[in-house]
Amino acid sequence: MAIFKGAGVALVTPMNEDETVNYDKLDELIEWHIAEGTDCIVICGTSGESATLSEEEHIATISHCVETVNHRIPVVAGTGSNSTKTAIYLSTEAEKAGVDGLLVVTPYYNKATQAGLIRHYTEVSESVHTPIIMYNVPSRTGCNILPETAAYLGKNVKNIVAIKAASGNLSQIAKTKSLAGDALDIYSGNDDQVVPIMSLGGLGVISVLSNVAPGYTHEMCWKYLNGDTKGSCAMQLNAIDLIDSLFCEVNPIPVKVALNMMGKEVGPLRGPLYGMGSEADTERLRKSLIDFGIKVK
């Protein structure tokens, strides 16, 4: 059984001005997403600035999210690391907190071999009982889960059940699905490829767009799942300009700026990520939000 279907939000981590985690604002965001129809909360992923959260903050943020959601929709926690031991530690702590799934990114910087990836994911899996979504995003990690490796893990490792596919390579994603079959669910990791990946058997998206347009992203996915391919495709194409603007600089810089423009007051980013690098990109983002029908300050 799939962890979720539809639109999971890769939720930002709201910060106070001193860059501590703003748990009150986190509660507000979670309640908004549930009201808007978001199908799953993905906490402490890339968009949640997991790389600059301390281990203590990481675990506390996951635990707080699980308590706030209180079983109303699934919660998936980002627990990946470039260290297998750290990934195991974060995964076991997230499991204790009661998450419904774990999102485990490929080890970054180390550039593991395919054999190394198999061992890494197997060791993480053996440490927990919670279902695992592998996260393949080679543009950020320098490490690519090849289709043969993904299929092997889905078929042979007990609780590896899905992959968040963010390689941008539709041919690779198609081959992964062809080799893995029903052994591995697929979620789009790119907002501009949701419908194409669902056409290859994907179940939905783990989405940055959902941060600013949660109801829209949910509807786009469920139109497809309910058989309205044409309507879903039209929504995908209509959102392309906003999606491009949300990635005009490295994620999650634009999405946090966008949420602040919308009055959500999610606070600053943590270094080495700061604000938008140019006024032109800021204005592009503002215009895209307005053109999409989103009110900004």
Backbone as numpy.savetxt, mean C-alpha at the origin, in Angstrom:
# Nx Ny Nz CAx CAy CAz Cx Cy Cz
-9.03 -17.98 1.08 -9.87 -16.77 1.08 -9.00 -15.53 1.08
-9.32 -14.58 0.22 -8.51 -13.36 0.09 -8.57 -12.52 1.37
-7.47 -11.85 1.66 -7.45 -10.93 2.81 -8.48 -9.82 2.61
-8.54 -9.29 1.38 -9.57 -8.30 1.04 -9.71 -8.26 -0.48
-10.80 -7.68 -0.92 -11.00 -7.35 -2.32 -11.35 -5.88 -2.40
-10.95 -5.23 -3.49 -11.29 -3.82 -3.69 -10.12 -2.90 -3.43
-10.38 -1.81 -2.74 -9.39 -0.75 -2.54 -8.88 -0.72 -1.11
-7.62 -1.07 -0.94 -6.95 -0.89 0.35 -6.14 0.39 0.29
-6.28 1.22 1.30 -5.54 2.49 1.31 -4.17 2.29 1.92
-3.13 2.72 1.20 -1.78 2.77 1.76 -1.70 4.05 2.59
-2.16 3.95 3.82 -2.46 5.12 4.64 -1.21 5.89 5.04
-1.28 7.22 4.93 -0.20 8.06 5.44 -0.19 7.99 6.97
0.94 8.28 7.55 1.04 8.40 9.00 1.02 9.88 9.36
-0.07 10.37 9.97 -0.13 11.78 10.33 0.86 12.11 11.45
1.45 13.27 11.35 2.46 13.70 12.33 2.06 15.02 12.98
2.47 15.16 14.23 2.40 16.48 14.87 3.55 17.33 14.34
3.53 18.61 14.68 4.58 19.50 14.18 5.97 19.10 14.66
6.05 18.39 15.80 7.36 17.92 16.27 7.72 16.56 15.68
6.93 16.11 14.71 7.15 14.87 13.97 6.89 13.62 14.79
6.20 13.73 15.91 5.69 12.55 16.59 4.40 12.12 15.90
4.03 10.85 16.06 2.82 10.34 15.41 1.59 10.97 16.05
0.69 11.48 15.22 -0.54 12.13 15.68 -1.66 11.08 15.69
-1.85 10.45 16.83 -2.82 9.35 16.91 -4.26 9.83 16.82
-4.53 11.03 17.30 -5.89 11.57 17.17 -6.25 11.76 15.71
-5.31 12.28 14.93 -5.56 12.47 13.51 -5.63 11.12 12.79
-4.84 10.17 13.23 -4.92 8.83 12.66 -6.33 8.26 12.83
-6.89 8.44 14.01 -8.27 7.98 14.25 -9.24 8.64 13.28
-9.08 9.95 13.06 -9.97 10.67 12.14 -9.86 10.11 10.72
-8.64 9.86 10.28 -8.45 9.33 8.94 -9.09 7.94 8.80
-8.89 7.10 9.80 -9.46 5.75 9.75 -10.98 5.81 9.69
-11.59 6.66 10.50 -13.06 6.76 10.50 -13.57 7.29 9.16
-12.84 8.23 8.57 -13.22 8.76 7.26 -13.16 7.67 6.21
-12.10 6.88 6.24 -11.96 5.81 5.25 -13.05 4.76 5.38
-13.37 4.39 6.59 -14.43 3.40 6.78 -15.75 3.95 6.28
-16.03 5.21 6.58 -17.27 5.83 6.11 -17.33 5.94 4.59
-16.17 6.12 3.95 -16.10 6.29 2.50 -16.10 4.96 1.73
-16.01 3.85 2.44 -16.07 2.56 1.79 -14.74 1.89 1.52
-13.66 2.44 2.03 -12.35 1.79 1.86 -12.44 0.35 2.36
-11.85 -0.57 1.61 -12.01 -1.99 1.89 -10.97 -2.56 2.84
-9.87 -1.87 3.03 -8.80 -2.36 3.90 -7.89 -1.19 4.25
-7.42 -1.16 5.49 -6.42 -0.18 5.90 -5.06 -0.86 5.86
-4.13 -0.28 5.10 -2.75 -0.77 5.07 -1.91 0.25 5.83
-1.46 -0.12 7.00 -0.80 0.80 7.92 0.72 0.55 7.92
1.47 1.62 8.01 2.94 1.55 8.11 3.58 0.93 6.87
3.05 1.27 5.70 3.72 0.93 4.46 4.59 2.08 4.01
4.96 2.07 2.74 5.80 3.14 2.20 5.14 4.50 2.39
3.85 4.58 2.07 3.13 5.85 2.20 3.01 6.28 3.65
3.15 5.32 4.57 3.10 5.62 5.99 4.46 5.95 6.59
5.45 6.19 5.72 6.79 6.57 6.16 7.41 5.55 7.11
7.18 4.28 6.81 7.68 3.21 7.69 9.19 3.25 7.84
9.88 3.70 6.80 11.35 3.69 6.83 11.92 4.63 7.88
11.14 5.63 8.31 11.65 6.57 9.30 10.90 6.50 10.62
10.06 5.47 10.79 9.47 5.20 12.10 10.42 4.31 12.89
10.58 4.60 14.17 11.35 3.68 15.01 10.55 2.38 15.15
11.21 1.33 15.57 10.49 0.07 15.77 9.37 0.22 16.79
9.62 1.02 17.83 8.60 1.24 18.85 7.40 1.98 18.27
7.67 3.01 17.48 6.59 3.76 16.83 5.83 2.88 15.85
6.56 2.09 15.11 5.98 1.20 14.11 4.95 0.27 14.77
5.36 -0.37 15.84 4.49 -1.32 16.54 3.32 -0.59 17.19
3.59 0.56 17.80 2.53 1.32 18.47 1.49 1.81 17.46
1.94 2.24 16.28 1.01 2.73 15.26 0.13 1.61 14.74
0.73 0.44 14.51 -0.04 -0.72 14.08 -1.08 -1.10 15.13
-0.66 -1.17 16.38 -1.58 -1.55 17.46 -2.73 -0.57 17.59
-2.40 0.71 17.49 -3.44 1.74 17.59 -4.44 1.61 16.45
-3.95 1.36 15.26 -4.83 1.21 14.10 -5.77 0.02 14.29
-5.23 -1.12 14.73 -6.06 -2.31 14.94 -7.16 -2.03 15.96
-6.81 -1.34 17.04 -7.80 -1.03 18.07 -8.89 -0.11 17.54
-8.49 0.88 16.74 -9.47 1.84 16.22 -10.40 1.19 15.20
-9.83 0.40 14.30 -10.64 -0.27 13.28 -11.59 -1.28 13.92
-11.11 -2.01 14.91 -11.94 -2.91 15.70 -12.75 -3.88 14.83
-12.05 -4.52 13.90 -12.63 -5.60 13.07 -13.67 -5.14 12.05
-13.81 -3.83 11.85 -14.82 -3.37 10.89 -14.40 -3.63 9.45
-13.12 -3.48 9.17 -12.54 -3.86 7.87 -11.17 -4.47 8.17
-10.59 -5.19 7.23 -9.26 -5.77 7.48 -8.18 -4.70 7.66
-7.19 -5.03 8.47 -5.99 -4.21 8.64 -4.78 -5.03 8.22
-4.00 -4.48 7.30 -2.75 -5.09 6.86 -1.62 -4.18 7.31
-0.60 -4.76 7.93 0.51 -3.97 8.47 1.77 -4.19 7.65
2.42 -3.10 7.28 3.73 -3.20 6.65 4.77 -3.60 7.68
5.44 -4.73 7.46 6.43 -5.23 8.43 7.73 -5.67 7.75
7.96 -5.22 6.54 9.16 -5.59 5.82 10.38 -4.82 6.30
11.54 -5.35 5.99 12.81 -4.72 6.35 13.90 -5.27 5.45
15.04 -4.58 5.41 16.18 -5.14 4.68 16.90 -6.18 5.52
16.50 -6.32 6.77 17.04 -7.34 7.66 15.97 -8.39 7.94
16.27 -9.64 7.67 15.29 -10.70 7.91 14.89 -10.74 9.38
15.85 -10.58 10.28 15.53 -10.62 11.71 14.57 -9.50 12.09
14.78 -8.32 11.53 13.88 -7.20 11.84 12.50 -7.44 11.27
12.43 -7.97 10.05 11.13 -8.30 9.45 10.39 -9.33 10.29
11.10 -10.30 10.80 10.48 -11.31 11.68 9.97 -10.65 12.95
10.78 -9.78 13.54 10.36 -9.11 14.78 9.11 -8.26 14.56
9.12 -7.43 13.53 7.97 -6.58 13.27 6.73 -7.41 12.93
6.92 -8.50 12.20 5.79 -9.35 11.82 5.18 -10.04 13.03
6.01 -10.54 13.92 5.48 -11.21 15.10 4.76 -10.21 16.02
5.28 -9.00 16.13 4.63 -7.98 16.95 3.30 -7.55 16.33
3.27 -7.41 15.01 2.02 -7.04 14.34 0.98 -8.15 14.51
1.44 -9.40 14.45 0.51 -10.52 14.67 -0.07 -10.46 16.08
0.76 -10.16 17.07 0.26 -10.03 18.45 -0.80 -8.93 18.54
-0.63 -7.87 17.74 -1.58 -6.76 17.76 -2.92 -7.13 17.14
-2.93 -8.20 16.33 -4.19 -8.67 15.78 -4.48 -8.26 14.36
-3.44 -8.01 13.55 -3.67 -7.62 12.15 -4.23 -8.80 11.35
-4.85 -8.46 10.22 -5.42 -9.49 9.34 -4.43 -9.94 8.27
-3.41 -9.15 8.03 -2.41 -9.49 7.03 -1.14 -8.71 7.25
-0.06 -9.20 6.66 1.24 -8.55 6.72 1.69 -8.21 5.32
2.19 -7.00 5.13 2.74 -6.56 3.85 4.25 -6.51 4.00
4.94 -7.43 3.31 6.38 -7.59 3.52 7.11 -7.24 2.23
7.75 -6.08 2.24 8.47 -5.60 1.07 9.76 -6.40 0.89
10.24 -6.48 -0.35 11.53 -7.13 -0.58 12.62 -6.37 0.17
13.64 -7.08 0.64 14.75 -6.41 1.32 15.37 -5.35 0.41
15.44 -4.14 0.91 15.96 -3.03 0.12 17.45 -2.85 0.39
18.13 -2.27 -0.54 19.57 -1.96 -0.50 20.43 -3.21 -0.60
20.12 -4.26 0.13 20.94 -5.48 0.11 20.95 -6.14 -1.27
19.82 -6.01 -2.03 19.70 -6.59 -3.36 19.87 -8.12 -3.31
18.95 -8.75 -2.59 19.01 -10.20 -2.41 18.87 -10.93 -3.74
19.47 -12.11 -3.83 19.28 -12.99 -4.97 17.89 -13.62 -4.89
17.47 -14.30 -5.96 16.17 -14.98 -5.93 16.17 -16.08 -4.86
17.28 -16.79 -4.73 17.38 -17.80 -3.66 17.31 -17.13 -2.29
17.93 -15.97 -2.18 17.87 -15.22 -0.93 16.46 -14.76 -0.60
15.71 -14.34 -1.63 14.33 -13.92 -1.42 13.47 -15.10 -0.94
13.69 -16.27 -1.53 12.94 -17.44 -1.09 13.23 -17.74 0.38
14.48 -17.68 0.77 14.83 -17.94 2.16 14.26 -16.85 3.09
14.39 -15.60 2.68 13.89 -14.47 3.48 12.39 -14.63 3.75
11.61 -14.80 2.68 10.16 -14.89 2.85 9.76 -16.16 3.59
10.49 -17.24 3.39 10.18 -18.47 4.10 10.41 -18.32 5.59
11.51 -17.66 5.96 11.81 -17.48 7.38 10.81 -16.55 8.05
10.41 -15.49 7.35 9.38 -14.60 7.91 8.07 -15.38 8.07
7.71 -16.14 7.06 6.46 -16.90 7.11 6.46 -17.90 8.25
7.58 -18.55 8.48 7.64 -19.56 9.54 7.54 -18.97 10.94
7.69 -17.64 11.04 7.65 -16.99 12.35 6.24 -16.58 12.76
5.28 -16.64 11.82 3.93 -16.16 12.08 2.89 -17.10 11.47
1.65 -16.86 11.82 0.53 -17.58 11.21 -0.31 -16.67 10.31
-0.09 -15.36 10.40 -0.88 -14.37 9.67 -0.55 -14.42 8.18
-1.56 -14.28 7.30 -1.30 -14.26 5.85 -0.36 -13.12 5.45
0.49 -13.41 4.49 1.51 -12.46 4.04 1.26 -12.06 2.59
1.33 -10.74 2.34 1.35 -10.18 1.00 2.79 -9.75 0.72
3.43 -10.36 -0.26 4.75 -9.89 -0.67 4.58 -8.56 -1.41
5.55 -7.68 -1.26 5.48 -6.37 -1.91 6.68 -6.23 -2.83
6.39 -6.21 -4.12 7.45 -6.12 -5.13 7.47 -4.73 -5.74
8.45 -3.93 -5.38 8.57 -2.57 -5.90 10.04 -2.28 -6.21
10.56 -2.88 -7.29 12.00 -2.80 -7.58 12.53 -1.39 -7.76
11.68 -0.44 -8.18 12.16 0.92 -8.37 12.61 1.55 -7.06
12.08 1.08 -5.93 12.45 1.62 -4.63 13.46 0.74 -3.91
13.45 -0.56 -4.18 14.27 -1.47 -3.38 15.50 -1.99 -4.10
15.52 -1.89 -5.43 16.63 -2.46 -6.19 16.58 -3.97 -6.25
15.41 -4.55 -5.96 15.26 -5.99 -5.87 13.92 -6.39 -6.48
13.93 -7.36 -7.39 12.73 -7.74 -8.14 12.39 -9.20 -7.88
11.15 -9.47 -7.45 10.70 -10.85 -7.30 10.29 -11.35 -8.68
11.07 -12.23 -9.26 10.74 -12.77 -10.57 9.50 -13.65 -10.50
8.77 -13.79 -11.61 7.54 -14.59 -11.60 7.73 -16.01 -11.07
8.83 -16.64 -11.46 9.09 -18.00 -11.00 9.25 -18.06 -9.48
9.91 -17.05 -8.93 10.11 -16.98 -7.48 8.80 -16.73 -6.76
8.01 -15.79 -7.27 6.71 -15.50 -6.65 5.81 -16.73 -6.67
5.79 -17.41 -7.81 4.94 -18.61 -7.92 5.41 -19.71 -6.98
6.71 -19.89 -6.87 7.24 -20.90 -5.95 6.80 -20.61 -4.52
6.95 -19.36 -4.10 6.60 -19.00 -2.74 5.10 -19.16 -2.49
4.27 -18.74 -3.46 2.83 -18.89 -3.30 2.39 -20.34 -3.20
3.08 -21.21 -3.90 2.70 -22.63 -3.93 3.30 -23.45 -2.80
4.41 -22.98 -2.22 5.16 -23.84 -1.30 5.31 -23.29 0.12
4.97 -22.03 0.35 5.13 -21.46 1.69 3.75 -21.18 2.25
3.46 -21.74 3.41 2.11 -21.93 3.91 1.24 -20.68 3.94
1.75 -19.57 4.37 0.88 -18.41 4.52 1.28 -17.22 3.65
2.04 -17.46 2.60 2.24 -16.43 1.58 1.10 -16.56 0.58
0.22 -15.56 0.60 -1.05 -15.69 -0.12 -1.22 -14.69 -1.25
-0.38 -13.66 -1.31 -0.62 -12.59 -2.29 0.66 -11.83 -2.58
0.59 -11.02 -3.63 1.68 -10.12 -3.97 1.10 -8.77 -4.34
1.71 -7.72 -3.81 1.42 -6.36 -4.24 2.38 -6.07 -5.39
1.84 -5.97 -6.59 2.65 -5.89 -7.80 2.85 -4.43 -8.20
4.06 -3.93 -7.96 4.37 -2.54 -8.27 5.63 -2.43 -9.12
5.87 -3.46 -9.93 7.01 -3.40 -10.84 6.74 -2.47 -12.02
5.44 -2.26 -12.32 5.06 -1.49 -13.50 5.11 -2.31 -14.78
5.55 -3.56 -14.68 5.75 -4.42 -15.84 4.57 -5.37 -15.96
3.62 -5.04 -16.83 2.41 -5.85 -16.95 2.72 -7.25 -17.49
3.72 -7.37 -18.32 4.10 -8.69 -18.82 4.59 -9.57 -17.68
5.37 -9.00 -16.77 5.84 -9.77 -15.62 4.68 -10.17 -14.72
3.75 -9.25 -14.52 2.59 -9.54 -13.67 1.74 -10.64 -14.30
1.56 -10.58 -15.62 0.80 -11.62 -16.31 1.48 -12.98 -16.16
2.79 -13.00 -16.27 3.52 -14.26 -16.15 3.41 -14.79 -14.72
3.48 -13.89 -13.74 3.33 -14.31 -12.34 1.99 -14.99 -12.13
0.91 -14.38 -12.64 -0.41 -14.97 -12.49 -0.51 -16.29 -13.24
0.09 -16.35 -14.42 0.07 -17.58 -15.21 0.75 -18.73 -14.48
1.89 -18.46 -13.84 2.64 -19.50 -13.14 2.03 -19.84 -11.79
1.52 -18.82 -11.09 1.03 -19.04 -9.72 -0.41 -19.50 -9.67
-1.21 -19.10 -10.66 -2.62 -19.47 -10.66 -3.32 -18.99 -9.40
-4.13 -19.87 -8.80 -4.89 -19.50 -7.61 -4.06 -19.54 -6.34
-2.78 -19.89 -6.44 -1.93 -19.96 -5.25 -1.52 -18.58 -4.75
-1.74 -17.54 -5.57 -1.28 -16.21 -5.21 -2.26 -15.17 -5.69
-2.87 -14.43 -4.75 -3.70 -13.29 -5.12 -2.79 -12.14 -5.55
-3.31 -11.30 -6.43 -2.53 -10.16 -6.91 -3.29 -8.87 -6.64
-2.57 -7.90 -6.06 -3.09 -6.54 -5.88 -2.20 -5.58 -6.66
-2.82 -4.63 -7.33 -2.04 -3.60 -7.99 -1.34 -2.74 -6.94
-0.08 -2.43 -7.20 0.64 -1.48 -6.35 0.83 -0.15 -7.02
0.25 -0.01 -8.22 0.33 1.24 -8.98 -1.08 1.71 -9.31
-1.40 2.93 -8.91 -2.76 3.43 -9.12 -3.11 3.61 -10.59
-2.12 3.76 -11.45 -2.43 3.93 -12.88 -2.59 2.61 -13.60
-2.47 1.48 -12.87 -2.59 0.16 -13.48 -3.63 -0.72 -12.79
-4.53 -0.13 -12.07 -5.50 -0.93 -11.30 -6.34 -1.81 -12.22
-6.98 -1.20 -13.20 -7.86 -1.95 -14.09 -7.07 -2.93 -14.96
-5.92 -2.54 -15.54 -5.15 -3.53 -16.28 -4.75 -4.75 -15.44
-4.36 -4.53 -14.20 -3.96 -5.66 -13.35 -5.18 -6.48 -12.94
-6.31 -5.84 -12.71 -7.52 -6.61 -12.41 -7.94 -7.44 -13.61
-7.66 -6.96 -14.82 -7.99 -7.74 -16.00 -7.14 -9.00 -16.11
-6.01 -9.03 -15.40 -5.15 -10.21 -15.36 -5.47 -11.10 -14.16
-6.54 -10.79 -13.45 -6.94 -11.60 -12.31 -6.71 -10.95 -10.97
-6.27 -9.68 -10.96 -6.06 -8.98 -9.70 -7.35 -8.75 -8.94
-7.23 -8.63 -7.62 -8.40 -8.48 -6.75 -8.65 -7.03 -6.33
-7.74 -6.13 -6.71 -7.90 -4.74 -6.29 -6.57 -4.04 -6.24
-6.46 -3.08 -5.33 -5.28 -2.22 -5.28 -4.94 -1.89 -3.83
-3.64 -1.73 -3.58 -3.16 -1.07 -2.35 -2.71 0.30 -2.81
-3.47 1.32 -2.42 -3.54 2.56 -3.18 -3.09 3.81 -2.44
-2.33 4.64 -3.15 -2.04 6.00 -2.68 -3.22 6.91 -3.00
-3.81 6.76 -4.19 -4.97 7.56 -4.58 -6.08 7.51 -3.55
-6.25 6.35 -2.92 -7.31 6.19 -1.91 -7.18 7.17 -0.75
-5.97 7.67 -0.51 -5.79 8.65 0.57 -6.61 9.91 0.34
-6.74 10.31 -0.93 -7.44 11.56 -1.24 -8.81 11.32 -1.87
-9.02 10.14 -2.46 -10.28 9.82 -3.12 -10.72 8.40 -2.75
-11.01 8.16 -1.48 -11.29 6.79 -1.05 -12.55 6.19 -1.65
-13.63 6.95 -1.67 -14.86 6.43 -2.23 -14.73 6.13 -3.71
-14.04 6.99 -4.42 -13.84 6.83 -5.86 -13.04 5.56 -6.16
-11.96 5.36 -5.43 -11.10 4.21 -5.69 -11.83 2.90 -5.37
-12.58 2.92 -4.28 -13.42 1.75 -3.94 -14.40 1.45 -5.06
-15.07 2.48 -5.55 -16.08 2.27 -6.60 -15.44 1.76 -7.89
-14.26 2.31 -8.24 -13.58 1.86 -9.45 -13.27 0.37 -9.39
-12.80 -0.09 -8.25 -12.49 -1.52 -8.11 -13.74 -2.38 -8.16
-14.78 -1.95 -7.45 -15.97 -2.79 -7.35 -16.79 -2.78 -8.63
-16.70 -1.71 -9.40 -17.32 -1.76 -10.73 -16.72 -2.92 -11.53
-15.40 -3.02 -11.48 -14.75 -4.10 -12.22 -15.15 -5.46 -11.65
-15.09 -5.60 -10.33 -15.40 -6.88 -9.71 -16.84 -7.30 -9.95
-17.73 -6.32 -10.13 -19.14 -6.62 -10.37 -19.49 -6.70 -11.85
-18.47 -6.66 -12.71 -18.70 -6.89 -14.13 -18.83 -5.66 -15.00
-18.74 -4.46 -14.41 -18.84 -3.23 -15.20 -17.45 -2.80 -15.64
-16.89 -3.55 -16.57 -15.53 -3.29 -17.04 -15.42 -1.91 -17.67
-16.39 -1.55 -18.49 -16.35 -0.27 -19.20 -16.39 0.89 -18.20
-17.27 0.80 -17.20 -17.37 1.87 -16.21 -16.11 2.00 -15.38
-15.53 0.86 -14.99 -14.30 0.87 -14.22 -13.15 1.46 -15.02
-13.08 1.10 -16.29 -12.03 1.63 -17.16 -12.15 3.14 -17.31
-13.38 3.62 -17.45 -13.60 5.07 -17.58 -13.12 5.80 -16.32
-13.37 5.21 -15.15 -12.92 5.82 -13.90 -11.40 5.80 -13.81
-10.78 4.70 -14.24 -9.32 4.63 -14.25 -8.72 5.76 -15.10
-9.24 5.92 -16.29 -8.71 6.94 -17.20 -8.98 8.34 -16.68
-10.13 8.55 -16.07 -10.48 9.86 -15.53 -9.53 10.28 -14.40
-8.96 9.30 -13.71 -8.10 9.60 -12.55 -6.63 9.74 -12.90
-6.27 9.52 -14.16 -4.85 9.47 -14.52 -4.11 10.78 -14.21
-4.71 11.92 -14.50 -4.02 13.18 -14.23 -3.74 13.36 -12.75
-4.73 13.05 -11.90 -4.52 13.17 -10.46 -3.47 12.17 -9.99
-3.53 10.96 -10.50 -2.53 9.94 -10.12 -1.13 10.41 -10.49
-0.98 10.93 -11.70 0.33 11.43 -12.12 0.82 12.53 -11.19
-0.08 13.41 -10.77 0.30 14.50 -9.88 0.69 13.99 -8.49
0.03 12.92 -8.04 0.36 12.34 -6.74 1.72 11.65 -6.75
2.27 11.44 -7.95 3.59 10.83 -8.06 4.57 11.73 -8.82
4.27 13.05 -8.86 5.18 13.96 -9.56 6.48 14.14 -8.79
6.46 13.86 -7.49 7.66 13.76 -6.69 7.55 12.46 -5.89
8.61 12.09 -5.20 8.64 10.78 -4.56 7.52 10.64 -3.51
6.81 9.52 -3.58 5.78 9.20 -2.60 6.43 8.97 -1.22
5.84 9.49 -0.13 4.52 10.13 -0.01 4.54 11.64 0.08
5.51 12.30 -0.55 5.53 13.77 -0.45 4.24 14.37 -1.01
3.88 14.10 -2.29 2.70 14.79 -2.82 1.40 14.43 -2.10
1.24 13.17 -1.70 -0.04 12.80 -1.08 -0.21 13.46 0.28
0.86 13.61 1.02 0.74 14.32 2.29 0.44 15.80 2.08
1.11 16.39 1.09 0.83 17.79 0.76 -0.62 17.94 0.30
-1.09 16.99 -0.50 -2.48 17.03 -0.99 -3.47 16.97 0.17
-3.23 16.07 1.12 -4.14 15.95 2.26 -4.15 17.22 3.09
-3.00 17.86 3.22 -2.96 19.14 3.94 -3.71 20.22 3.16
-3.59 20.19 1.82 -4.37 21.12 1.00 -5.87 20.91 1.21
-6.26 19.66 1.43 -7.67 19.32 1.63 -8.17 19.63 3.03
-7.27 20.10 3.90 -7.67 20.42 5.27 -7.63 19.23 6.21
-7.00 18.13 5.80 -6.94 16.95 6.67 -5.87 17.09 7.76
-4.96 18.03 7.60 -3.97 18.37 8.62 -3.19 17.15 9.11
-2.52 16.50 8.14 -1.75 15.29 8.48 -0.31 15.62 8.88
0.04 16.92 8.85 1.32 17.34 9.37 2.48 17.17 8.41
3.70 17.30 8.94 4.90 17.28 8.10 5.34 15.87 7.75
6.32 15.81 6.85 7.03 14.57 6.55 8.27 14.50 7.42
8.82 13.31 7.53 10.08 13.14 8.24 11.24 13.13 7.26
12.32 13.78 7.63 13.51 13.76 6.81 14.03 12.36 6.61
14.54 12.10 5.42 14.99 13.04 4.39 13.91 13.51 3.43
12.64 13.15 3.67 11.57 13.69 2.84 11.06 14.99 3.47
10.87 15.99 2.63 10.39 17.27 3.10 9.20 17.67 2.23
8.97 18.95 2.04 7.84 19.39 1.22 8.14 19.24 -0.26
7.20 19.73 -1.08 7.37 19.67 -2.52 8.60 20.48 -2.92
9.29 19.98 -3.95 10.55 20.59 -4.34 10.41 21.83 -5.18
9.23 22.02 -5.79 9.06 23.19 -6.65 7.63 23.72 -6.54
7.51 24.99 -6.75 6.19 25.63 -6.74 5.36 25.13 -7.91
6.02 24.82 -9.02 5.30 24.32 -10.20 4.62 22.99 -9.89
5.32 22.09 -9.20 4.71 20.81 -8.83 3.59 21.00 -7.82
3.76 21.95 -6.91 2.71 22.22 -5.92 1.45 22.70 -6.61
1.59 23.60 -7.55 0.43 24.13 -8.26 -0.18 23.07 -9.17
0.65 22.23 -9.75 0.13 21.13 -10.56 -0.74 20.20 -9.71
-0.27 19.90 -8.52 -1.03 19.04 -7.62 -2.33 19.69 -7.21
-2.29 20.97 -6.87 -3.50 21.69 -6.48 -4.53 21.69 -7.61
-4.06 21.97 -8.82 -4.96 22.00 -9.97 -5.58 20.63 -10.24
-4.79 19.58 -10.11 -5.31 18.24 -10.35 -6.39 17.88 -9.34
-6.19 18.25 -8.09 -7.21 18.01 -7.07 -8.50 18.75 -7.39
-8.37 20.01 -7.76 -9.55 20.83 -8.07 -10.26 20.28 -9.30
-9.50 19.95 -10.34 -10.10 19.41 -11.57 -10.82 18.09 -11.31
-10.36 17.34 -10.32 -10.97 16.07 -9.97 -12.23 16.25 -9.12
-12.44 17.50 -8.68 -13.63 17.78 -7.87 -13.39 17.75 -6.38
-12.12 17.76 -5.97 -11.78 17.73 -4.54 -11.56 19.16 -4.07
-12.20 19.52 -2.98 -12.08 20.86 -2.43 -10.72 21.01 -1.73
-10.06 22.14 -1.98 -8.78 22.43 -1.35 -8.85 23.80 -0.69
-7.93 23.99 0.24 -7.88 25.29 0.95 -7.20 26.34 0.07
